[in-house]
Short mmCIF file of C-alpha atoms (C1' of nucleotides) in Angstrom, two decimals:
data_model
loop_
_atom_site.label_atom_id
_atom_site.label_comp_id
_atom_site.label_asym_id
_atom_site.label_seq_id
_atom_site.Cartn_x
_atom_site.Cartn_y
_atom_site.Cartn_z
CA MET R 5 -38.84 -7.00 -7.16
CA THR R 6 -36.78 -5.33 -8.95
CA GLU R 7 -39.39 -3.70 -11.87
CA LYS R 8 -40.79 -2.26 -7.96
CA LEU R 9 -38.12 -0.08 -7.83
CA SER R 10 -36.33 2.42 -10.25
CA PRO R 11 -33.03 2.80 -11.13
CA VAL R 12 -31.88 5.18 -7.37
CA ASP R 13 -30.26 8.15 -9.37
CA VAL R 14 -25.83 7.59 -8.62
CA SER R 15 -25.03 10.70 -10.51
CA THR R 16 -22.92 12.66 -7.88
CA LEU R 17 -24.05 16.40 -6.56
CA GLN R 18 -21.23 18.06 -9.11
CA GLU R 19 -22.79 16.57 -11.84
CA ARG R 20 -26.57 17.22 -10.82
CA VAL R 21 -25.35 20.69 -10.11
CA TYR R 22 -22.73 21.30 -13.32
CA LEU R 23 -26.13 19.75 -15.25
CA LYS R 24 -28.56 22.61 -13.94
CA LEU R 25 -26.20 25.74 -14.18
CA ARG R 26 -25.41 24.48 -17.88
CA GLN R 27 -29.07 24.05 -18.63
CA ALA R 28 -29.85 27.33 -17.19
CA LEU R 29 -27.54 28.77 -19.32
CA TYR R 30 -28.53 27.77 -22.01
CA GLN R 31 -31.73 29.29 -21.74
CA GLY R 32 -30.60 32.32 -21.45
CA LYS R 33 -31.64 32.51 -17.57
CA PHE R 34 -28.36 34.60 -17.00
CA ALA R 35 -27.85 37.55 -18.68
CA ALA R 36 -24.39 37.16 -20.28
CA GLY R 37 -21.20 39.03 -17.52
CA GLU R 38 -23.37 38.30 -14.20
CA THR R 39 -20.70 37.19 -11.75
CA LEU R 40 -21.64 34.08 -10.23
CA THR R 41 -21.18 33.55 -6.63
CA ILE R 42 -20.28 29.98 -5.45
CA ARG R 43 -21.68 31.43 -2.14
CA GLY R 44 -24.91 32.17 -3.45
CA LEU R 45 -25.69 29.36 -6.11
CA ALA R 46 -25.38 26.63 -2.84
CA ALA R 47 -27.36 28.94 -0.94
CA ALA R 48 -30.21 29.53 -4.40
CA LEU R 49 -29.02 24.77 -5.08
CA GLY R 50 -29.26 24.47 -1.25
CA THR R 51 -26.33 22.26 -1.73
CA SER R 52 -23.15 22.97 0.61
CA ALA R 53 -20.20 25.21 -1.69
CA MET R 54 -18.02 22.45 -2.60
CA PRO R 55 -20.19 21.04 -5.09
CA VAL R 56 -20.79 23.96 -7.31
CA ARG R 57 -16.95 25.10 -6.98
CA GLU R 58 -16.74 22.00 -9.22
CA ALA R 59 -19.45 22.72 -11.30
CA LEU R 60 -18.33 26.27 -11.98
CA GLN R 61 -14.35 25.45 -12.32
CA ARG R 62 -16.19 23.06 -14.76
CA LEU R 63 -17.99 24.93 -16.88
CA VAL R 64 -14.65 28.03 -16.83
CA ALA R 65 -12.35 24.95 -18.58
CA GLU R 66 -15.43 24.58 -20.97
CA LYS R 67 -15.05 28.19 -22.00
CA ALA R 68 -19.42 29.11 -21.13
CA LEU R 69 -17.62 30.92 -18.04
CA VAL R 70 -15.28 33.39 -18.70
CA GLN R 71 -12.98 33.82 -15.16
CA THR R 72 -11.73 37.63 -14.45
CA PRO R 73 -7.88 37.54 -13.21
CA SER R 74 -9.61 38.70 -9.60
CA ARG R 75 -11.02 35.09 -9.76
CA SER R 76 -15.24 36.41 -10.03
CA ILE R 77 -16.47 34.48 -12.26
CA ARG R 78 -18.17 35.88 -14.69
CA VAL R 79 -21.51 34.29 -17.91
CA ALA R 80 -19.31 34.70 -20.84
CA SER R 81 -20.41 36.91 -23.44
CA PHE R 82 -19.08 38.49 -26.44
CA THR R 83 -17.18 40.99 -28.74
CA PRO R 84 -18.62 41.10 -32.44
CA GLU R 85 -15.51 39.78 -33.52
CA LEU R 86 -15.21 36.38 -31.21
CA PHE R 87 -19.39 35.77 -31.95
CA TRP R 88 -18.70 36.33 -35.94
CA GLU R 89 -15.40 33.93 -35.90
CA ILE R 90 -17.87 31.34 -33.28
CA ILE R 91 -19.80 30.96 -36.22
CA ARG R 92 -16.97 30.98 -38.82
CA ILE R 93 -16.01 27.43 -36.19
CA ARG R 94 -19.20 26.14 -36.39
CA MET R 95 -20.07 26.35 -39.90
CA SER R 96 -16.80 24.62 -40.72
CA ILE R 97 -17.90 22.10 -37.22
CA GLU R 98 -20.65 21.03 -38.42
CA GLY R 99 -20.67 21.72 -41.75
CA MET R 100 -18.39 19.16 -41.71
CA ALA R 101 -20.55 16.88 -39.71
CA THR R 102 -23.67 17.30 -40.84
CA LYS R 103 -22.07 16.24 -44.80
CA ARG R 104 -20.37 13.01 -42.43
CA ALA R 105 -23.70 12.06 -42.13
CA ALA R 106 -25.62 13.42 -45.21
CA LEU R 107 -23.34 10.63 -47.42
CA ASN R 108 -23.55 7.68 -45.07
CA PRO R 109 -27.11 8.09 -43.18
CA PRO R 110 -28.59 5.94 -41.29
CA PRO R 111 -31.85 5.11 -42.85
CA PRO R 112 -34.84 6.84 -40.83
CA LEU R 113 -32.94 9.65 -40.57
CA ALA R 114 -34.53 11.88 -42.77
CA GLY R 115 -38.14 10.85 -41.13
CA ALA R 116 -37.04 12.00 -38.44
CA LEU R 117 -36.32 15.59 -39.39
CA ARG R 118 -38.88 15.99 -41.45
CA ASP R 119 -40.86 14.82 -38.05
CA ILE R 120 -38.65 17.34 -35.96
CA ASN R 121 -39.22 20.10 -38.79
CA ALA R 122 -42.56 20.15 -38.87
CA LYS R 123 -43.02 19.96 -34.64
CA MET R 124 -41.35 23.56 -35.11
CA ILE R 125 -43.20 24.81 -36.83
CA ALA R 126 -46.10 23.84 -35.98
CA ALA R 127 -44.86 25.42 -32.88
CA ILE R 128 -43.32 28.51 -34.05
CA LYS R 129 -47.33 29.39 -36.20
CA GLY R 130 -49.28 27.88 -32.75
CA GLY R 131 -48.23 29.40 -29.16
CA PHE R 132 -44.59 30.04 -29.95
CA THR R 133 -43.17 28.34 -27.02
CA GLU R 134 -40.21 27.51 -25.68
CA GLU R 135 -40.49 24.56 -28.19
CA VAL R 136 -39.46 26.62 -30.47
CA LEU R 137 -36.09 26.71 -28.77
CA ASP R 138 -35.89 22.93 -28.32
CA ALA R 139 -36.89 21.61 -32.15
CA ASN R 140 -34.31 23.54 -33.69
CA LYS R 141 -32.02 21.87 -31.15
CA GLU R 142 -33.09 18.91 -31.78
CA PHE R 143 -33.46 18.79 -35.38
CA HIS R 144 -29.61 19.61 -35.39
CA PHE R 145 -28.25 17.47 -33.09
CA ALA R 146 -30.52 14.70 -35.03
CA ILE R 147 -28.00 14.89 -38.47
CA TYR R 148 -25.09 16.11 -36.00
CA GLU R 149 -25.65 12.71 -33.74
CA ALA R 150 -26.07 10.72 -37.64
CA ALA R 151 -22.72 11.45 -38.35
CA GLU R 152 -21.19 8.81 -35.44
CA MET R 153 -17.90 11.25 -34.48
CA PRO R 154 -18.75 11.27 -30.88
CA GLN R 155 -15.84 13.75 -30.61
CA LEU R 156 -16.85 16.10 -32.82
CA LEU R 157 -20.17 16.08 -31.46
CA GLU R 158 -18.97 17.09 -27.39
CA ILE R 159 -16.93 19.57 -29.32
CA ILE R 160 -19.49 21.21 -31.87
CA ASN R 161 -22.06 20.43 -27.50
CA ASN R 162 -19.66 22.92 -26.80
CA LEU R 163 -20.45 25.59 -29.22
CA TRP R 164 -23.74 25.57 -28.83
CA LEU R 165 -23.83 26.21 -25.13
CA ARG R 166 -21.32 29.17 -25.94
CA THR R 167 -23.29 30.49 -28.59
CA GLY R 168 -26.68 28.77 -27.72
CA PRO R 169 -28.64 32.20 -25.07
CA TYR R 170 -27.81 34.23 -28.28
CA LEU R 171 -30.70 32.20 -29.44
CA GLY R 172 -33.37 32.61 -25.92
CA VAL R 173 -32.54 36.15 -27.18
CA ALA R 174 -35.09 36.23 -30.38
CA TYR R 175 -37.10 34.32 -28.74
CA ARG R 176 -37.84 36.00 -25.53
CA MET R 177 -38.73 39.07 -28.64
CA GLY R 178 -40.73 37.19 -29.71
CA TYR R 179 -39.54 37.17 -33.42
CA SER R 180 -40.46 34.73 -34.87
CA ASP R 181 -38.53 35.41 -38.18
CA PRO R 182 -35.63 33.59 -38.16
CA PHE R 183 -36.87 30.15 -36.57
CA LEU R 184 -39.19 30.15 -39.37
CA THR R 185 -36.54 31.80 -42.36
CA GLY R 186 -35.22 28.32 -40.62
CA THR R 187 -37.02 25.87 -41.33
CA ARG R 188 -36.58 25.95 -44.53
CA PHE R 189 -33.14 25.76 -44.62
CA HIS R 190 -33.71 22.85 -42.48
CA GLU R 191 -36.38 21.94 -45.30
CA ARG R 192 -33.50 21.90 -47.97
CA ILE R 193 -30.84 20.00 -45.25
CA ILE R 194 -33.49 17.12 -45.86
CA GLN R 195 -33.67 16.94 -49.33
CA ALA R 196 -29.50 17.32 -49.57
CA ILE R 197 -29.64 14.34 -47.10
CA GLU R 198 -32.23 12.29 -48.97
CA ARG R 199 -30.49 12.59 -52.08
CA ARG R 200 -27.57 11.73 -50.02
CA ASP R 201 -26.08 14.96 -50.66
CA GLY R 202 -23.06 15.35 -49.22
CA ARG R 203 -22.14 19.08 -50.21
CA ARG R 204 -25.41 19.98 -50.76
CA ALA R 205 -26.18 19.58 -47.17
CA ALA R 206 -23.66 20.84 -45.24
CA SER R 207 -23.99 24.52 -47.00
CA GLY R 208 -27.19 24.22 -46.25
CA LEU R 209 -26.50 23.97 -43.27
CA LYS R 210 -23.83 26.90 -43.28
CA VAL R 211 -26.24 29.65 -45.06
CA ASP R 212 -28.84 28.21 -41.43
CA ILE R 213 -26.38 29.19 -39.53
CA TRP R 214 -25.50 32.78 -40.88
CA ALA R 215 -28.80 33.65 -42.36
CA THR R 216 -29.44 33.45 -38.41
CA ALA R 217 -26.02 35.54 -37.08
CA LYS R 218 -26.36 36.93 -39.52
CA TRP R 219 -30.12 38.35 -38.22
CA PHE R 220 -28.95 39.65 -34.72
CA THR R 221 -26.83 42.66 -36.68
CA ARG R 222 -29.54 43.01 -39.23
CA HIS R 223 -32.31 43.66 -36.50
CA ARG R 224 -29.65 45.98 -34.04
CA ILE R 225 -30.64 43.85 -30.96
CA ALA R 226 -27.08 45.25 -28.39
CA ILE R 227 -26.00 41.66 -27.76
CA PHE R 228 -22.97 42.69 -27.39
CA GLY R 229 -20.92 44.67 -24.60
CA GLU R 230 -18.55 47.44 -25.35
CA ASP R 231 -15.32 47.19 -24.16
CA GLU R 232 -16.20 43.71 -22.33
CA GLU R 233 -19.05 45.21 -20.04
CA ARG R 234 -22.87 44.96 -19.89
CA PRO R 235 -23.98 42.89 -23.06
CA LEU R 236 -27.32 41.53 -24.03
CA GLN R 237 -28.19 42.06 -19.68
CA ALA R 238 -30.39 45.09 -21.28
CA VAL R 239 -32.14 43.09 -23.82
CA LEU R 240 -33.28 40.92 -21.45
CA MET K 3 12.09 51.71 -10.12
CA THR K 4 10.12 48.66 -11.53
CA GLU K 5 13.01 48.03 -13.76
CA LYS K 6 14.46 46.45 -10.26
CA LEU K 7 10.96 44.39 -10.05
CA SER K 8 10.35 41.19 -11.91
CA PRO K 9 6.06 40.81 -11.32
CA VAL K 10 5.51 37.65 -8.56
CA ASP K 11 3.91 35.36 -9.72
CA VAL K 12 -0.32 35.53 -8.96
CA SER K 13 -1.78 32.31 -10.03
CA THR K 14 -3.00 30.02 -7.86
CA LEU K 15 -2.26 26.82 -6.40
CA GLN K 16 -3.98 24.78 -8.51
CA GLU K 17 -3.35 26.74 -12.41
CA ARG K 18 0.14 25.88 -11.16
CA VAL K 19 -0.62 21.95 -10.15
CA TYR K 20 -3.05 21.93 -14.12
CA LEU K 21 0.16 23.66 -16.18
CA LYS K 22 2.75 21.19 -14.57
CA LEU K 23 -0.25 17.75 -15.30
CA ARG K 24 -0.52 19.06 -18.42
CA GLN K 25 3.08 19.21 -19.69
CA ALA K 26 3.83 16.06 -17.99
CA LEU K 27 0.58 14.48 -20.18
CA TYR K 28 2.23 16.20 -22.88
CA GLN K 29 5.70 14.55 -22.99
CA GLY K 30 3.90 11.13 -22.24
CA LYS K 31 5.31 10.68 -19.04
CA PHE K 32 1.72 8.99 -18.47
CA ALA K 33 1.17 5.87 -19.96
CA ALA K 34 -2.47 5.87 -21.27
CA GLY K 35 -5.23 4.61 -19.58
CA GLU K 36 -2.75 5.20 -16.58
CA THR K 37 -4.87 5.79 -12.96
CA LEU K 38 -3.87 9.67 -11.17
CA THR K 39 -5.46 9.58 -7.47
CA ILE K 40 -5.61 13.31 -6.22
CA ARG K 41 -3.52 11.51 -2.57
CA GLY K 42 -1.06 10.44 -4.99
CA LEU K 43 -0.29 13.92 -6.62
CA ALA K 44 0.02 16.03 -3.68
CA ALA K 45 2.08 14.16 -2.27
CA ALA K 46 4.35 14.10 -5.43
CA LEU K 47 2.96 17.90 -5.69
CA GLY K 48 3.76 18.28 -1.93
CA THR K 49 -0.25 19.97 -2.55
CA SER K 50 -2.59 19.79 -0.60
CA ALA K 51 -5.49 18.19 -2.14
CA MET K 52 -7.87 20.49 -3.29
CA PRO K 53 -5.76 22.36 -5.92
CA VAL K 54 -4.86 18.76 -7.72
CA ARG K 55 -8.74 18.14 -7.08
CA GLU K 56 -9.64 20.50 -9.29
CA ALA K 57 -6.38 20.43 -12.00
CA LEU K 58 -7.33 17.14 -12.38
CA GLN K 59 -11.26 17.51 -12.87
CA ARG K 60 -9.90 20.71 -14.98
CA LEU K 61 -8.88 18.20 -17.25
CA VAL K 62 -11.63 15.73 -17.65
CA ALA K 63 -13.23 18.93 -18.61
CA GLU K 64 -11.33 19.41 -21.12
CA LYS K 65 -11.43 15.32 -22.27
CA ALA K 66 -7.16 14.65 -21.33
CA LEU K 67 -8.26 12.61 -18.64
CA VAL K 68 -11.13 10.19 -18.18
CA GLN K 69 -13.03 9.52 -15.37
CA THR K 70 -14.25 5.67 -15.04
CA PRO K 71 -17.63 4.56 -13.84
CA SER K 72 -16.24 4.87 -10.83
CA ARG K 73 -15.01 7.75 -10.15
CA SER K 74 -11.72 7.64 -10.59
CA ILE K 75 -9.80 8.64 -13.38
CA ARG K 76 -6.98 7.96 -15.62
CA VAL K 77 -5.38 9.01 -18.70
CA ALA K 78 -7.83 9.00 -21.43
CA SER K 79 -6.35 6.54 -24.04
CA PHE K 80 -8.13 6.74 -27.76
CA THR K 81 -9.46 3.26 -29.84
CA PRO K 82 -8.82 3.09 -33.64
CA GLU K 83 -11.75 5.11 -34.05
CA LEU K 84 -11.58 7.55 -32.52
CA PHE K 85 -8.39 7.46 -33.56
CA TRP K 86 -8.93 8.74 -36.32
CA GLU K 87 -11.75 9.80 -35.37
CA ILE K 88 -9.68 12.88 -34.29
CA ILE K 89 -7.33 12.62 -36.79
CA ARG K 90 -10.59 13.78 -38.97
CA ILE K 91 -11.39 16.61 -36.54
CA ARG K 92 -7.31 18.02 -36.32
CA MET K 93 -7.40 17.83 -40.33
CA SER K 94 -10.31 19.91 -41.01
CA ILE K 95 -10.19 22.09 -37.91
CA GLU K 96 -6.51 22.75 -38.68
CA GLY K 97 -6.28 23.46 -42.60
CA MET K 98 -9.11 25.95 -42.18
CA ALA K 99 -7.38 27.90 -39.66
CA THR K 100 -3.90 27.29 -42.37
CA LYS K 101 -6.32 28.39 -45.04
CA ARG K 102 -6.87 31.32 -43.18
CA ALA K 103 -3.58 32.00 -42.18
CA ALA K 104 -2.08 32.05 -45.99
CA LEU K 105 -4.56 34.04 -47.18
CA ASN K 106 -3.90 36.69 -45.05
CA PRO K 107 -0.07 36.13 -43.92
CA PRO K 108 1.84 38.71 -41.31
CA PRO K 109 4.74 39.57 -43.40
CA PRO K 110 7.04 37.43 -41.24
CA LEU K 111 5.10 34.74 -41.70
CA ALA K 112 6.57 32.79 -43.49
CA GLY K 113 10.33 33.75 -42.68
CA ALA K 114 10.33 32.58 -39.54
CA LEU K 115 8.52 29.36 -40.28
CA ARG K 116 11.77 28.82 -42.54
CA ASP K 117 13.44 28.98 -39.19
CA ILE K 118 11.64 27.36 -36.90
CA ASN K 119 11.39 24.39 -39.78
CA ALA K 120 15.89 24.71 -40.02
CA LYS K 121 15.86 23.60 -36.80
CA MET K 122 13.50 20.97 -36.80
CA ILE K 123 15.89 19.15 -39.53
CA ALA K 124 18.90 20.57 -37.38
CA ALA K 125 17.53 19.16 -34.38
CA ILE K 126 16.82 15.76 -36.04
CA LYS K 127 19.67 15.00 -38.52
CA GLY K 128 21.42 16.59 -35.28
CA GLY K 129 21.53 14.93 -31.51
CA PHE K 130 17.98 13.86 -32.20
CA THR K 131 16.83 15.33 -28.86
CA GLU K 132 13.61 16.86 -26.80
CA GLU K 133 13.20 19.53 -29.35
CA VAL K 134 12.39 18.03 -32.14
CA LEU K 135 9.26 17.55 -30.54
CA ASP K 136 9.38 21.58 -29.53
CA ALA K 137 10.10 22.87 -32.97
CA ASN K 138 7.21 20.58 -34.30
CA LYS K 139 4.33 21.60 -31.97
CA GLU K 140 6.12 25.58 -32.68
CA PHE K 141 5.63 25.32 -36.00
CA HIS K 142 2.91 24.47 -35.98
CA PHE K 143 1.13 26.71 -33.61
CA ALA K 144 3.08 30.01 -35.80
CA ILE K 145 0.50 29.05 -38.20
CA TYR K 146 -2.64 28.92 -35.86
CA GLU K 147 -1.94 31.73 -34.70
CA ALA K 148 -1.35 33.97 -38.16
CA ALA K 149 -5.07 33.02 -38.25
CA GLU K 150 -5.86 35.70 -36.03
CA MET K 151 -8.66 33.05 -34.22
CA PRO K 152 -8.19 32.81 -30.82
CA GLN K 153 -11.57 30.44 -29.51
CA LEU K 154 -10.37 28.39 -32.46
CA LEU K 155 -7.03 28.63 -31.37
CA GLU K 156 -8.14 27.68 -28.14
CA ILE K 157 -9.53 24.30 -29.55
CA ILE K 158 -7.10 22.91 -31.49
CA ASN K 159 -4.83 23.29 -28.71
CA ASN K 160 -7.02 20.86 -26.59
CA LEU K 161 -6.61 18.59 -30.01
CA TRP K 162 -2.60 18.62 -29.64
CA LEU K 163 -3.49 18.16 -25.25
CA ARG K 164 -5.69 14.83 -26.53
CA THR K 165 -2.77 13.21 -29.41
CA GLY K 166 0.29 15.21 -28.24
CA PRO K 167 1.86 12.07 -26.21
CA TYR K 168 1.15 9.69 -29.00
CA LEU K 169 3.56 11.88 -31.31
CA GLY K 170 5.90 10.86 -27.81
CA VAL K 171 5.97 7.39 -28.27
CA ALA K 172 7.63 7.70 -31.55
CA TYR K 173 10.22 9.92 -30.64
CA ARG K 174 11.07 8.21 -27.64
CA MET K 175 11.97 5.00 -29.94
CA GLY K 176 14.28 6.71 -31.29
CA TYR K 177 11.86 6.68 -34.98
CA SER K 178 13.10 9.96 -36.64
CA ASP K 179 11.30 8.59 -40.02
CA PRO K 180 8.11 10.63 -39.00
CA PHE K 181 9.24 14.32 -38.51
CA LEU K 182 11.53 14.03 -41.32
CA THR K 183 8.63 13.63 -43.93
CA GLY K 184 7.15 16.37 -41.36
CA THR K 185 9.55 18.92 -42.32
CA ARG K 186 8.66 18.29 -46.62
CA PHE K 187 5.21 19.15 -45.77
CA HIS K 188 6.41 21.72 -43.62
CA GLU K 189 8.31 22.96 -46.87
CA ARG K 190 5.04 22.37 -48.82
CA ILE K 191 3.01 24.52 -46.60
CA ILE K 192 5.28 26.94 -46.40
CA GLN K 193 5.52 27.74 -50.37
CA ALA K 194 1.94 27.79 -50.28
CA ILE K 195 2.00 30.60 -48.11
CA GLU K 196 4.31 32.88 -49.51
CA ARG K 197 2.52 32.05 -52.80
CA ARG K 198 -0.62 33.65 -51.03
CA ASP K 199 -2.61 29.36 -52.12
CA GLY K 200 -4.87 29.01 -48.91
CA ARG K 201 -6.70 25.54 -51.00
CA ARG K 202 -2.99 24.44 -51.22
CA ALA K 203 -1.58 25.04 -47.69
CA ALA K 204 -4.43 23.94 -46.26
CA SER K 205 -4.60 20.78 -48.43
CA GLY K 206 0.06 20.49 -47.26
CA LEU K 207 -1.10 20.63 -43.60
CA LYS K 208 -3.81 17.95 -43.82
CA VAL K 209 -1.33 15.32 -46.10
CA ASP K 210 1.48 16.33 -42.75
CA ILE K 211 -1.77 15.38 -40.74
CA TRP K 212 -2.74 12.34 -41.98
CA ALA K 213 0.34 10.85 -42.57
CA THR K 214 2.10 10.76 -39.33
CA ALA K 215 -1.10 9.31 -38.03
CA LYS K 216 -0.72 7.00 -41.21
CA TRP K 217 2.72 6.15 -39.60
CA PHE K 218 2.04 4.83 -36.82
CA THR K 219 -0.81 1.42 -38.06
CA ARG K 220 2.10 1.87 -40.92
CA HIS K 221 4.67 0.02 -38.44
CA ARG K 222 1.76 -0.84 -36.17
CA ILE K 223 2.84 0.55 -32.95
CA ALA K 224 0.49 -0.29 -30.38
CA ILE K 225 -0.87 2.22 -29.46
CA PHE K 226 -4.19 1.27 -28.61
CA GLY K 227 -5.40 -0.28 -25.47
CA GLU K 228 -7.52 -3.02 -26.02
CA ASP K 229 -11.35 -3.23 -24.73
CA GLU K 230 -10.19 0.32 -23.12
CA GLU K 231 -7.64 -1.40 -21.79
CA ARG K 232 -2.99 -1.39 -21.24
CA PRO K 233 -2.85 1.04 -24.87
CA LEU K 234 0.40 2.66 -24.74
CA GLN K 235 1.48 0.78 -21.91
CA ALA K 236 3.83 -1.26 -23.55
CA VAL K 237 5.45 0.90 -24.91
CA LEU K 238 6.46 2.74 -23.33
"C1'" DT L 9 -5.86 -24.38 -9.66
"C1'" DC L 10 -9.41 -22.04 -9.79
"C1'" DG L 11 -13.19 -19.74 -7.32
"C1'" DC L 12 -15.82 -16.61 -4.86
"C1'" DG L 13 -16.06 -14.26 0.00
"C1'" DC L 14 -14.78 -11.46 3.46
"C1'" DG L 15 -11.80 -7.75 5.55
"C1'" DT L 16 -8.95 -4.11 5.56
"C1'" DC L 17 -6.57 -0.26 3.14
"C1'" DT L 18 -7.60 3.25 -0.46
"C1'" DT L 19 -9.46 6.65 -2.95
"C1'" DG L 20 -13.45 10.31 -4.72
"C1'" DT L 21 -17.29 13.39 -2.49
"C1'" DG L 22 -18.61 16.02 0.11
"C1'" DA L 23 -18.65 19.77 4.84
"C1'" DT L 24 -15.96 22.73 7.06
"C1'" DC L 25 -13.39 26.26 8.42
"C1'" DA L 26 -9.05 29.80 7.93
"C1'" DC L 27 -7.54 33.25 4.90
"C1'" DA L 28 -5.67 36.92 2.06
"C1'" DA L 29 -7.49 39.63 -1.11
"C1'" DA L 30 -11.13 42.07 -3.75
"C1'" DT L 31 -15.34 44.65 -3.08
"C1'" DC L 32 -18.60 48.44 -1.92
"C1'" DA L 33 -19.80 52.06 0.79
"C1'" DA L 34 -19.54 55.73 3.83
"C1'" DC L 35 -16.41 59.69 4.44
"C1'" DG L 36 -13.48 63.85 4.47
"C1'" DA L 37 -10.05 66.44 2.38
"C1'" DT L 38 -9.36 69.04 -1.53
"C1'" DA H 25 -18.70 68.03 -6.50
"C1'" DT H 26 -15.05 64.64 -7.90
"C1'" DC H 27 -11.06 61.44 -6.06
"C1'" DG H 28 -8.89 59.00 -2.86
"C1'" DT H 29 -9.07 56.83 1.59
"C1'" DT H 30 -10.47 53.81 4.60
"C1'" DG H 31 -13.86 50.16 6.95
"C1'" DA H 32 -16.60 46.37 7.20
"C1'" DT H 33 -18.27 42.84 4.23
"C1'" DT H 34 -17.73 39.51 0.79
"C1'" DT H 35 -16.37 35.95 -1.96
"C1'" DG H 36 -12.82 32.65 -4.06
"C1'" DT H 37 -8.90 29.69 -2.49
"C1'" DG H 38 -6.39 26.11 0.12
"C1'" DA H 39 -6.99 22.87 3.76
"C1'" DT H 40 -8.95 19.13 6.13
"C1'" DC H 41 -12.27 16.06 7.50
"C1'" DA H 42 -15.83 12.30 8.01
"C1'" DC H 43 -17.77 9.30 5.72
"C1'" DA H 44 -19.06 5.32 1.89
"C1'" DA H 45 -18.25 3.02 -2.10
"C1'" DG H 46 -13.92 0.38 -4.41
"C1'" DA H 47 -10.26 -1.75 -4.60
"C1'" DC H 48 -7.81 -5.23 -3.09
"C1'" DG H 49 -5.15 -9.43 -0.90
"C1'" DC H 50 -5.81 -13.29 1.46
"C1'" DG H 51 -7.76 -16.97 2.82
"C1'" DC H 52 -11.34 -20.95 1.94
"C1'" DG H 53 -13.66 -24.40 -0.75
"C1'" DA H 54 -14.57 -26.92 -4.28
#
DNA sequence: TCGCGCGTCTTGTGATCACAAATCAACGAT
DNA sequence: ATCGTTGATTTGTGATCACAAGACGCGCGA
């Protein structure tokens, strides 16, 4: 009888709401600085206030959302200083994970990375769909998972949740450049991993992160708010 | 009139509960692996379930507490692997902050660090009070704050919340060794900062963290649980 | 003595409600 | 026109309740 039934979803409502909000944030569906209300989201999601409330607080704890002094909850937004700080942090932490993965990679890693990168290139030169973003994330996290440091992976996940939306901006504006140059850095990283060269792999990754961040500056894209106000919104 | 009145406490009940729990965790007042119940804490704190519930979820989001598959909430406990992973992460991240602080330290930093370290030595050789733990934390965070990276500081704070309780174990058992050797590493770090030598400062800090972690292994202190069960508890 | 049910109590989850503070809009005075 | 005020409405916080799922203890049977 067991083969007739697939397991039911035993997750809590709160968790499903959390994942839904997280995904929406990730895809940049909320404007940075936008305020989110408990009752509003609850109505939109068809639940009561309770699960939404807890999911929001969780995202606040993860710094994906911020709480103003008046307790209203907004989508986090960056100043240029905070943006570059987090880029620096990412270079350090993700560099560490990459180095570790490169020094002792599971055998199928390099091949899998090649496949993912090829998929990413195809997605860029093809329809340039959302798959570009997914492939990019998939590439990076395949490496980070290979580092076999679950707690580090959690930290990285959190950092991506904060910076993730901004990559989406480039995509939605139709810019393919940062993604295309990204795939070249990816190729470098793959080669370094094949040679078990941790240092080169890490530096390749750092350049990848840095170049993408720099792209935003170079194109003077209005990512940042002025006086903590109205950021990214104008772009979307 | 303003000088006659001090600001009233405008924080939410949830936040005060959170801070109280955080402090208790930090001081190792809860045994690792211990189960915390919402109603139990609410009764102990004299509040309703609501604020406790949200404070607990926040601590779960920060990985200071963990939620079992059956949804009960426990104090996080380490396996040796997870412990050493977090030590490695701390060496990398706190090393980064230290390097940055040493390269461009605010003028009074070195002097302030000397004072704190002297206070720590006095506390060790004197009554060996809880002030030892406080001074140690104060020393490290004086450096991390000097790095002027607020988001990095948040991450470090979180890592300390997870490993903090274990330092308390050594203190409660009356061991002063790890703290005394710590002060010697601190002195090295201070000298490196005076010379604006970021690399030496960072490596000094890494040795400080590593040596302390190693101390637990060397003394075969039963910090870790077996099969995720009964950790640290036997020690307290 | 050990294992297996079975009933009771406890626990987390989610819904609903009361309330105070914040937000927003219309309005009036300068 | 601009700013401050006032009133209505929205919003987060905290309390309480219903309910299903777990945890626990007791006793029965092997």
